[in-house]
Amino acid sequence: MFAIPLGDGAELCPLEPWQAEEFLAHMDRGRDFIGRYVGLPDITADLDSARAWLQVYADKAAADTGRLYGIRLDGRLVGGVLLRAFDAAAGTCEAGCWLEPDASGRGLVTRAVRVIVDWAVEARGIHRVEWLVAPENRPSVNVAVRLGMSREGLRRENDPYRGVRQDTEVWSVLSRAAGAGASPAGPCAQIRPRSA
């Protein structure tokens, strides 16, 4: 299996169905913390549901409609990043993340998301990467800011999460057209598709 170093003993690697036991143990360690804003703990409550969710992303990878990667810190699974939706023909995708509480505050998500966004734009020609986040989820909003994403707006009460309707902020970063001037948006906006 490949691993991409993220620095400080962290790496990014594929997360696959055969890792369901490890994934479930990781989810159990961070279930309450992760579940504050992300429904992943609710849909991966046991080994069968964890394996099924990982299989959904294995199938998405095979169909070229999504990707899933684990973040490891000193060899231990502590979080993940994903391309929840991926449409190469339309040139759009949506990135997301989660992280155990003990691994937060180290910049792991920012570095990991940068890797997958750069891959999507450089290797696959994606033009627009979206980041959807609850406004109260300040760490995730801060990731969008650090990646040079622009806040586009607010979807009011669009997400019925755990019986309560919550708002969703929409952030995005666009690839830069060849020959365009320097973008103030930040590191992710500075990358160009290889075909440019």
Coordinates of C-alpha atoms in Angstrom, one line a residue:
M1 CA 0.0 0.0 0.0
F2 CA 1.3 3.5 -0.7
A3 CA 1.6 6.2 1.8
I4 CA 2.2 10.0 1.3
P5 CA 4.1 11.6 4.1
L6 CA 2.4 14.6 5.7
G7 CA 5.2 15.4 8.1
D8 CA 5.6 15.1 11.8
G9 CA 5.1 11.3 11.8
A10 CA 1.8 11.5 9.8
E11 CA 0.9 10.0 6.5
L12 CA -2.0 9.7 4.1
C13 CA -2.9 6.3 2.7
P14 CA -5.9 4.5 1.2
L15 CA -8.6 3.3 3.5
E16 CA -10.2 0.1 2.3
P17 CA -12.9 -2.5 3.4
W18 CA -10.3 -5.0 4.7
Q19 CA -9.4 -2.3 7.3
A20 CA -12.9 -2.3 8.8
E21 CA -11.9 -3.5 12.3
E22 CA -9.2 -0.8 12.6
F23 CA -11.6 1.8 11.2
L24 CA -14.3 0.9 13.7
A25 CA -11.8 1.1 16.6
H26 CA -10.7 4.5 15.3
M27 CA -14.3 5.6 15.1
D28 CA -15.0 4.3 18.6
R29 CA -12.2 6.4 20.0
G30 CA -13.5 9.6 18.4
R31 CA -17.2 8.9 18.0
D32 CA -18.5 11.8 20.2
F33 CA -16.0 14.3 18.9
I34 CA -16.4 13.4 15.3
G35 CA -20.2 13.2 15.6
R36 CA -20.6 16.8 16.6
Y37 CA -20.8 17.8 13.0
V38 CA -20.3 14.7 10.9
G39 CA -22.8 11.8 10.6
L40 CA -20.1 9.2 10.0
P41 CA -20.2 7.8 13.5
D42 CA -23.9 7.2 13.2
I43 CA -23.6 5.2 10.0
T44 CA -20.6 3.1 11.1
A45 CA -21.8 1.9 14.5
D46 CA -20.6 -1.7 14.2
L47 CA -18.2 -3.9 12.1
D48 CA -20.8 -4.7 9.4
S49 CA -21.8 -1.0 8.9
A50 CA -18.1 0.1 9.0
R51 CA -17.2 -2.4 6.3
A52 CA -20.2 -1.5 4.2
W53 CA -19.3 2.2 4.4
L54 CA -15.7 1.5 3.4
Q55 CA -17.0 -0.6 0.5
V56 CA -19.1 2.3 -0.7
Y57 CA -15.9 4.2 -1.2
A58 CA -14.1 1.3 -2.7
D59 CA -16.9 1.1 -5.2
K60 CA -16.8 4.9 -5.8
A61 CA -13.0 4.7 -6.4
A62 CA -13.6 1.9 -8.9
A63 CA -16.3 4.0 -10.7
D64 CA -14.2 7.1 -10.4
T65 CA -16.8 9.0 -8.4
G66 CA -15.1 9.4 -5.1
R67 CA -12.0 8.6 -3.0
L68 CA -11.2 7.8 0.6
Y69 CA -7.9 8.1 2.5
G70 CA -6.9 7.6 6.1
I71 CA -4.7 9.9 8.1
R72 CA -2.2 7.9 10.2
L73 CA -0.1 9.5 13.0
D74 CA 2.8 7.3 14.0
G75 CA 1.1 4.4 12.3
R76 CA -2.2 4.7 14.0
L77 CA -5.4 5.7 12.1
V78 CA -6.6 9.0 13.6
G79 CA -8.8 10.5 10.8
G80 CA -9.5 10.7 7.2
V81 CA -10.2 12.8 4.1
L82 CA -12.4 12.1 1.2
L83 CA -13.6 13.2 -2.1
R84 CA -17.3 12.6 -1.3
A85 CA -18.4 13.4 -4.8
F86 CA -16.2 13.4 -7.8
D87 CA -17.3 14.2 -11.3
A88 CA -14.3 14.4 -13.7
A89 CA -16.5 15.1 -16.7
A90 CA -18.0 18.2 -15.0
G91 CA -14.7 19.1 -13.4
T92 CA -16.2 19.3 -9.9
C93 CA -15.7 17.5 -6.6
E94 CA -16.5 17.9 -2.9
A95 CA -13.8 17.3 -0.3
G96 CA -14.4 16.4 3.4
C97 CA -12.7 15.3 6.5
W98 CA -12.9 13.9 10.1
L99 CA -10.3 13.6 12.9
E100 CA -10.0 12.1 16.4
P101 CA -9.8 14.7 19.2
D102 CA -6.2 13.7 20.2
A103 CA -4.9 14.4 16.7
S104 CA -6.6 17.8 16.3
G105 CA -4.7 21.0 16.3
R106 CA -1.7 19.7 14.4
G107 CA -2.6 20.8 10.8
L108 CA -3.0 17.2 9.7
V109 CA -6.4 17.8 8.0
T110 CA -5.1 20.9 6.2
R111 CA -2.1 19.0 4.8
A112 CA -4.1 15.9 3.9
V113 CA -6.8 17.9 2.1
R114 CA -4.2 19.9 0.2
V115 CA -2.8 16.6 -1.1
I116 CA -6.1 15.4 -2.4
V117 CA -7.1 18.7 -3.8
D118 CA -3.8 19.1 -5.6
W119 CA -4.2 15.6 -7.0
A120 CA -7.8 16.3 -8.2
V121 CA -6.7 19.5 -9.9
E122 CA -3.3 18.5 -11.3
A123 CA -3.8 14.9 -12.2
R124 CA -7.5 14.8 -13.0
G125 CA -8.2 18.3 -14.3
I126 CA -10.8 19.2 -11.7
H127 CA -11.8 22.9 -11.9
R128 CA -13.9 23.4 -8.8
V129 CA -13.5 21.8 -5.3
E130 CA -16.3 22.4 -2.8
W131 CA -16.1 22.2 1.0
L132 CA -19.4 22.1 2.9
V133 CA -19.3 22.8 6.6
A134 CA -21.5 23.7 9.6
P135 CA -20.8 27.3 10.5
E136 CA -20.2 26.3 14.1
N137 CA -17.5 23.8 13.1
R138 CA -14.7 26.4 13.3
P139 CA -11.8 24.0 12.9
S140 CA -13.2 22.9 9.5
V141 CA -14.0 26.5 8.5
N142 CA -10.3 27.3 9.4
V143 CA -9.2 24.5 7.1
A144 CA -11.1 26.1 4.2
V145 CA -9.5 29.5 5.0
R146 CA -6.0 28.0 5.2
L147 CA -6.5 26.3 1.9
G148 CA -7.4 29.6 0.2
M149 CA -11.0 28.7 -0.3
S150 CA -13.7 31.4 -0.8
R151 CA -16.9 31.4 1.2
E152 CA -19.7 31.5 -1.3
G153 CA -22.7 31.5 0.9
L154 CA -24.9 29.8 3.4
R155 CA -27.5 27.1 2.8
R156 CA -30.0 27.9 5.6
E157 CA -31.4 25.0 7.6
N158 CA -30.7 22.6 4.7
D159 CA -29.3 19.7 6.7
P160 CA -31.5 17.8 9.2
Y161 CA -28.7 16.5 11.4
R162 CA -29.8 14.3 14.3
G163 CA -33.3 15.8 14.2
V164 CA -32.2 19.5 14.2
R165 CA -32.0 21.5 11.0
Q166 CA -28.5 23.1 10.6
D167 CA -27.1 25.6 8.2
T168 CA -24.2 24.7 5.8
E169 CA -21.6 27.1 4.6
V170 CA -20.4 26.5 1.0
W171 CA -16.7 27.1 0.4
S172 CA -14.7 26.4 -2.8
V173 CA -11.5 26.8 -4.6
L174 CA -11.1 27.0 -8.4
S175 CA -8.2 25.9 -10.5
R176 CA -6.5 28.7 -12.3
A177 CA -6.8 29.0 -16.0
A178 CA -3.5 28.9 -17.9
G179 CA -2.1 32.4 -18.4
A180 CA -4.4 34.0 -15.8
G181 CA -2.9 36.4 -13.3
A182 CA -1.8 35.4 -9.8
S183 CA -4.7 34.4 -7.6
P184 CA -5.0 35.8 -4.1
A185 CA -6.9 32.7 -3.0
G186 CA -3.9 30.8 -1.7
P187 CA -2.0 27.6 -2.3
C188 CA -4.7 25.4 -3.7
A189 CA -5.8 28.1 -6.2
Q190 CA -2.3 28.3 -7.5
I191 CA -2.2 24.9 -9.0
R192 CA -2.9 24.2 -12.7
P193 CA -4.1 21.1 -14.4
R194 CA -1.3 19.3 -16.2
S195 CA -3.0 19.8 -19.5
A196 CA -2.9 23.6 -19.1

